[in-house]
Amino acid sequence: MRLKPLVPLILKQCPGASTSVSGWVQSCRKMKNVAFIDINDGSSIQSLNVVTTPDKVAGIQTGACVKIDGKLVESSGKQKLELQAENISIYGNVGSDYPLQKKYHSSEFLRTLPHLRWKTRHNAQILRTRSWMLSRLSQFFDSRRMVQVNTPVLTSSDCEGAGEVFELSKGPEFFGKNAYLTVSSQLHLEAYAAALNRVWTLTPAFRAEASDTNRHLSEFWLVEAELAFIDREQLIGVCIDMIHSIIPSAEIAQGLLDAKRSDEERAELETRWDWLGRDWPVISYTEALDLVNAESDLRPLKWGENIPSLHEKFIAGEIMKAPTVITDYPLSLKPFYMSKSSETTADCFDILLPEIGEIVGGSMRESDYDTLLKNIKASGMSLESIEWYLDLRKHGSFPHGGYGLGLERMIMYACGLDNIRDAVGFVRHFKNLPC
């Protein structure tokens, strides 16, 4: 079935063509003998300029949903074409309490309107960018013959072993055991990789962290990949190539730039994209500590402690001035499933972005049964809940590794946002579950 053309295609038609457009009124300006409407159908950042008479727009307010039939004519304004309205039908007007008007609304204010904030120009472009990124990710993995799989949201174990999980109250009654919302699909991905070689998934993840910061969500989306017969250097290369594939470009990049309010904001966004195109230095955890302790006034770090977010941003943004890969973290900081790169370090890596910090965590997985069993016992995890995962090492165990990308953090960076709560449709975070 052929669908009606959307605004971007309408603007490519010839003057004199009859057409119709349905969408939402961005602004309505009435003068003595003429009226102007800007209408957006949601398909792009472009709105269509409509010229009509004041009587045809009587009662129409910003935010109303309308259908306009008319003829395209040449325009002396920014657009080459405008629509000369012949008939305007109102699908739905707005109430007197409609909170969005043709003016700037702060991100803080818009977050109080989770069901309406996507009607604004900038926020709508964020959602279109998110959709574009998901399409590009699928193309990237398809080009490498990686199989997309679906992993469970309900699990019987805590993949990370950190205990920051949401537990189902009816788990024991319904399943006969404790049940949790997943924090990562990694363990199940490893089972798929044991059969399919290279796999990936896009899955919601849930973490019960009591963190009220600009980079934490309780519900978020993870892009996770698991690859057989690969080493860490190759794994890092795949991950970097994946990120390069979702740097905004062409129409989606122009839409993001057009949505910014000032030349300064546009320049800052282009700088972020430029950083992604630079060479990505690879340094060890030990080297990272030495650098940040020597070159910053931040709190000195001791070997064996996590690198705080502030230090991560300084390393990538001020010292390296580029996305930075940090490898070989202390074993004591990492989960049971990671293999060793030395007696004291894990065969792992994190990717840090300037202004954001960590967006990717990855590692080689422990493939030896006895070593993995020892790690599980040392972590204090329930062996019963993880026995199926351990069983994979009995039957055709293989060298493999994988990583997870926090989608919202990537969107936050690529769209020039300063708060992760603006990178996801309906936000769930500590003490906040609006609708």
Short mmCIF file of C-alpha atoms in Angstrom, two decimals, residues 30-286:
data_model
loop_
_atom_site.label_atom_id
_atom_site.label_comp_id
_atom_site.label_asym_id
_atom_site.label_seq_id
_atom_site.Cartn_x
_atom_site.Cartn_y
_atom_site.Cartn_z
CA LYS A 30 -2.49 35.74 12.17
CA MET A 31 -2.40 39.12 10.45
CA LYS A 32 -5.15 41.29 9.00
CA ASN A 33 -5.39 39.63 5.59
CA VAL A 34 -3.12 36.61 5.84
CA ALA A 35 -2.19 33.84 8.27
CA PHE A 36 0.83 31.55 8.47
CA ILE A 37 1.06 28.05 9.92
CA ASP A 38 4.17 25.95 10.47
CA ILE A 39 3.16 22.29 10.43
CA ASN A 40 5.39 19.33 11.30
CA ASP A 41 4.43 15.71 10.66
CA GLY A 42 7.11 14.18 12.92
CA SER A 43 9.07 12.51 10.11
CA SER A 44 11.92 15.03 10.18
CA ILE A 45 12.94 18.31 11.71
CA GLN A 46 11.57 20.09 8.63
CA SER A 47 8.24 21.87 8.97
CA LEU A 48 6.07 22.96 6.06
CA ASN A 49 5.14 26.63 5.80
CA VAL A 50 1.46 27.13 5.07
CA VAL A 51 -0.15 30.36 3.85
CA THR A 52 -3.88 30.88 4.30
CA THR A 53 -6.52 33.39 5.35
CA PRO A 54 -7.30 34.28 8.97
CA ASP A 55 -10.80 32.81 8.82
CA LYS A 56 -9.41 29.35 8.02
CA VAL A 57 -7.29 29.24 11.19
CA ALA A 58 -9.94 30.45 13.61
CA GLY A 59 -9.57 28.52 16.85
CA ILE A 60 -6.37 26.71 15.81
CA GLN A 61 -3.71 26.77 18.52
CA THR A 62 -0.08 25.70 18.72
CA GLY A 63 -0.07 21.93 19.23
CA ALA A 64 -3.32 21.24 17.35
CA CYS A 65 -3.39 18.30 14.94
CA VAL A 66 -4.67 19.28 11.49
CA LYS A 67 -4.95 18.17 7.88
CA ILE A 68 -4.29 20.80 5.23
CA ASP A 69 -5.09 20.45 1.53
CA GLY A 70 -3.68 22.91 -0.94
CA LYS A 71 -1.29 23.77 -3.73
CA LEU A 72 2.48 24.20 -3.57
CA VAL A 73 3.76 27.62 -4.63
CA GLU A 74 7.18 29.20 -4.76
CA SER A 75 8.21 30.96 -1.57
CA SER A 76 10.40 33.97 -0.91
CA GLY A 77 11.20 32.67 2.58
CA LYS A 78 13.74 30.10 3.80
CA GLN A 79 11.91 27.24 2.08
CA LYS A 80 11.71 27.19 -1.69
CA LEU A 81 8.09 26.06 -1.50
CA GLU A 82 5.11 26.78 0.71
CA LEU A 83 1.62 25.38 0.77
CA GLN A 84 -1.25 27.62 -0.26
CA ALA A 85 -4.05 26.20 1.88
CA GLU A 86 -7.41 25.50 0.28
CA ASN A 87 -8.97 23.51 3.12
CA ILE A 88 -8.00 22.95 6.77
CA SER A 89 -9.51 20.17 8.89
CA ILE A 90 -8.89 19.91 12.62
CA TYR A 91 -8.29 16.38 13.90
CA GLY A 92 -7.78 17.55 17.47
CA ASN A 93 -7.25 20.95 19.06
CA VAL A 94 -5.47 21.55 22.37
CA GLY A 95 -6.86 22.52 25.72
CA SER A 96 -6.31 25.86 27.40
CA ASP A 97 -3.81 24.17 29.72
CA TYR A 98 -1.53 22.91 26.91
CA PRO A 99 1.94 23.60 28.35
CA LEU A 100 4.06 23.76 25.17
CA GLN A 101 4.22 27.04 23.28
CA LYS A 102 6.42 28.49 20.55
CA LYS A 103 9.19 29.47 22.92
CA TYR A 104 12.20 27.88 24.57
CA HIS A 105 11.43 25.37 27.30
CA SER A 106 14.25 24.15 29.55
CA SER A 107 15.13 20.46 29.68
CA GLU A 108 14.29 20.47 33.39
CA PHE A 109 10.77 21.72 32.66
CA LEU A 110 10.24 19.29 29.79
CA ARG A 111 11.21 16.33 31.98
CA THR A 112 8.11 17.09 34.05
CA LEU A 113 6.05 16.36 30.91
CA PRO A 114 7.24 12.87 29.88
CA HIS A 115 4.24 12.27 27.61
CA LEU A 116 4.50 15.61 25.79
CA ARG A 117 8.17 16.59 25.69
CA TRP A 118 8.83 14.67 22.45
CA LYS A 119 6.64 17.17 20.60
CA THR A 120 9.41 19.76 20.87
CA ARG A 121 11.77 20.25 17.96
CA HIS A 122 14.98 19.17 19.70
CA ASN A 123 13.57 16.21 21.61
CA ALA A 124 11.82 14.81 18.54
CA GLN A 125 15.16 14.90 16.71
CA ILE A 126 16.76 12.92 19.54
CA LEU A 127 14.20 10.13 19.03
CA ARG A 128 14.79 10.13 15.27
CA THR A 129 18.54 9.93 15.91
CA ARG A 130 17.98 7.00 18.25
CA SER A 131 15.97 5.22 15.55
CA TRP A 132 18.69 5.94 12.97
CA MET A 133 21.37 4.56 15.29
CA LEU A 134 19.44 1.32 15.82
CA SER A 135 19.11 0.88 12.07
CA ARG A 136 22.83 1.50 11.57
CA LEU A 137 23.72 -0.96 14.33
CA SER A 138 21.67 -3.65 12.64
CA GLN A 139 23.43 -2.95 9.34
CA PHE A 140 26.83 -3.05 11.04
CA PHE A 141 26.27 -6.43 12.66
CA ASP A 142 24.65 -7.87 9.53
CA SER A 143 27.72 -6.88 7.51
CA ARG A 144 29.84 -9.02 9.85
CA ARG A 145 27.45 -11.97 9.74
CA MET A 146 26.56 -11.61 13.39
CA VAL A 147 23.27 -13.18 14.44
CA GLN A 148 20.79 -11.07 16.38
CA VAL A 149 19.25 -13.03 19.25
CA ASN A 150 16.71 -12.31 21.96
CA THR A 151 17.68 -12.81 25.57
CA PRO A 152 15.44 -13.05 28.65
CA VAL A 153 14.49 -10.09 30.79
CA LEU A 154 13.71 -12.33 33.78
CA THR A 155 16.71 -14.22 35.15
CA SER A 156 17.65 -16.35 38.13
CA SER A 157 21.10 -14.80 38.59
CA ASP A 158 22.90 -11.47 38.88
CA CYS A 159 25.29 -11.38 35.92
CA GLU A 160 27.56 -8.73 37.41
CA GLY A 161 27.50 -10.15 40.92
CA ALA A 162 27.12 -6.64 42.33
CA GLY A 163 23.75 -7.23 43.98
CA GLU A 164 22.16 -4.08 42.48
CA VAL A 165 19.17 -5.94 41.07
CA PHE A 166 15.41 -5.59 41.10
CA GLU A 167 13.96 -8.74 42.64
CA LEU A 168 10.49 -10.02 41.75
CA SER A 169 8.34 -10.34 44.87
CA LYS A 170 6.45 -13.32 43.39
CA GLY A 171 9.58 -15.09 42.15
CA PRO A 172 9.70 -17.87 44.77
CA GLU A 173 5.94 -18.42 44.62
CA PHE A 174 5.73 -18.45 40.81
CA PHE A 175 9.08 -19.91 39.71
CA GLY A 176 10.07 -21.76 42.86
CA LYS A 177 13.22 -19.65 43.13
CA ASN A 178 14.38 -16.05 43.32
CA ALA A 179 13.87 -14.09 40.09
CA TYR A 180 15.34 -10.78 38.98
CA LEU A 181 15.15 -8.23 36.19
CA THR A 182 18.25 -8.63 34.07
CA VAL A 183 21.26 -6.35 34.51
CA SER A 184 22.95 -7.72 31.38
CA SER A 185 22.34 -10.32 28.68
CA GLN A 186 25.96 -11.43 28.64
CA LEU A 187 25.66 -14.89 30.21
CA HIS A 188 22.85 -15.91 27.87
CA LEU A 189 24.72 -14.40 24.92
CA GLU A 190 27.65 -16.68 25.69
CA ALA A 191 25.35 -19.68 25.40
CA TYR A 192 24.18 -18.43 22.00
CA ALA A 193 27.77 -17.77 20.88
CA ALA A 194 28.63 -21.38 21.73
CA ALA A 195 26.28 -22.37 18.91
CA LEU A 196 26.23 -19.39 16.52
CA ASN A 197 29.80 -18.02 16.77
CA ARG A 198 29.03 -14.28 16.60
CA VAL A 199 25.90 -12.87 18.22
CA TRP A 200 24.45 -9.59 19.40
CA THR A 201 21.36 -8.29 21.12
CA LEU A 202 19.60 -5.07 22.05
CA THR A 203 17.87 -5.52 25.38
CA PRO A 204 16.58 -3.40 28.26
CA ALA A 205 18.60 -3.70 31.45
CA PHE A 206 17.66 -2.79 35.00
CA ARG A 207 19.89 -1.73 37.87
CA ALA A 208 18.74 -0.78 41.35
CA GLU A 209 21.50 1.77 41.91
CA ALA A 210 20.50 4.60 44.22
CA SER A 211 22.31 7.04 41.92
CA ASP A 212 20.64 10.36 41.16
CA THR A 213 23.16 11.61 38.60
CA ASN A 214 23.10 12.86 35.01
CA ARG A 215 24.51 9.57 33.69
CA HIS A 216 22.52 6.86 35.51
CA LEU A 217 19.16 5.28 34.72
CA SER A 218 17.34 2.43 36.44
CA GLU A 219 16.04 1.15 33.10
CA PHE A 220 18.20 1.52 30.02
CA TRP A 221 19.15 -0.28 26.81
CA LEU A 222 22.31 -2.27 26.22
CA VAL A 223 23.84 -3.19 22.88
CA GLU A 224 25.76 -6.38 23.66
CA ALA A 225 27.91 -8.57 21.44
CA GLU A 226 29.69 -11.87 22.00
CA LEU A 227 32.22 -13.28 19.54
CA ALA A 228 33.93 -16.67 19.40
CA PHE A 229 37.56 -17.25 18.42
CA ILE A 230 38.68 -13.67 18.99
CA ASP A 231 41.34 -11.93 21.08
CA ARG A 232 41.07 -8.67 22.99
CA GLU A 233 42.73 -6.52 20.34
CA GLN A 234 40.29 -7.77 17.71
CA LEU A 235 37.37 -7.30 20.09
CA ILE A 236 38.34 -3.67 20.74
CA GLY A 237 38.61 -3.12 16.99
CA VAL A 238 35.11 -4.46 16.37
CA CYS A 239 33.72 -2.23 19.12
CA ILE A 240 35.41 0.91 17.78
CA ASP A 241 34.19 0.15 14.26
CA MET A 242 30.67 -0.25 15.65
CA ILE A 243 30.79 3.16 17.32
CA HIS A 244 32.17 4.75 14.14
CA SER A 245 29.16 3.35 12.27
CA ILE A 246 26.73 5.36 14.42
CA ILE A 247 28.40 8.77 14.33
CA PRO A 248 25.61 11.06 13.07
CA SER A 249 25.94 11.89 9.38
CA ALA A 250 24.02 13.34 6.44
CA GLU A 251 20.36 14.23 7.13
CA ILE A 252 20.35 13.02 10.74
CA ALA A 253 23.44 15.11 11.57
CA GLN A 254 21.99 18.20 9.90
CA GLY A 255 18.78 17.72 11.86
CA LEU A 256 20.70 17.68 15.14
CA LEU A 257 22.60 20.82 14.17
CA ASP A 258 19.40 22.60 13.10
CA ALA A 259 17.79 21.72 16.44
CA LYS A 260 20.49 23.51 18.43
CA ARG A 261 19.73 27.04 19.63
CA SER A 262 23.07 28.75 18.95
CA ASP A 263 26.20 28.60 16.81
CA GLU A 264 28.14 27.83 19.99
CA GLU A 265 26.02 24.72 20.68
CA ARG A 266 26.41 23.61 17.06
CA ALA A 267 30.19 24.02 17.23
CA GLU A 268 30.35 22.01 20.47
CA LEU A 269 28.34 19.20 18.87
CA GLU A 270 30.57 19.07 15.80
CA THR A 271 33.60 18.93 18.12
CA ARG A 272 32.14 15.82 19.78
CA TRP A 273 31.73 14.15 16.40
CA ASP A 274 35.26 15.17 15.41
CA TRP A 275 36.65 13.53 18.56
CA LEU A 276 35.06 10.22 17.54
CA GLY A 277 36.94 10.33 14.24
CA ARG A 278 40.37 10.64 15.87
CA ASP A 279 42.77 7.83 16.71
CA TRP A 280 41.71 6.13 19.93
CA PRO A 281 44.66 5.65 22.30
CA VAL A 282 44.85 2.38 24.22
CA ILE A 283 46.41 2.56 27.68
CA SER A 284 46.46 0.26 30.68
CA TYR A 285 44.69 0.95 33.96
CA THR A 286 48.10 1.46 35.60
#
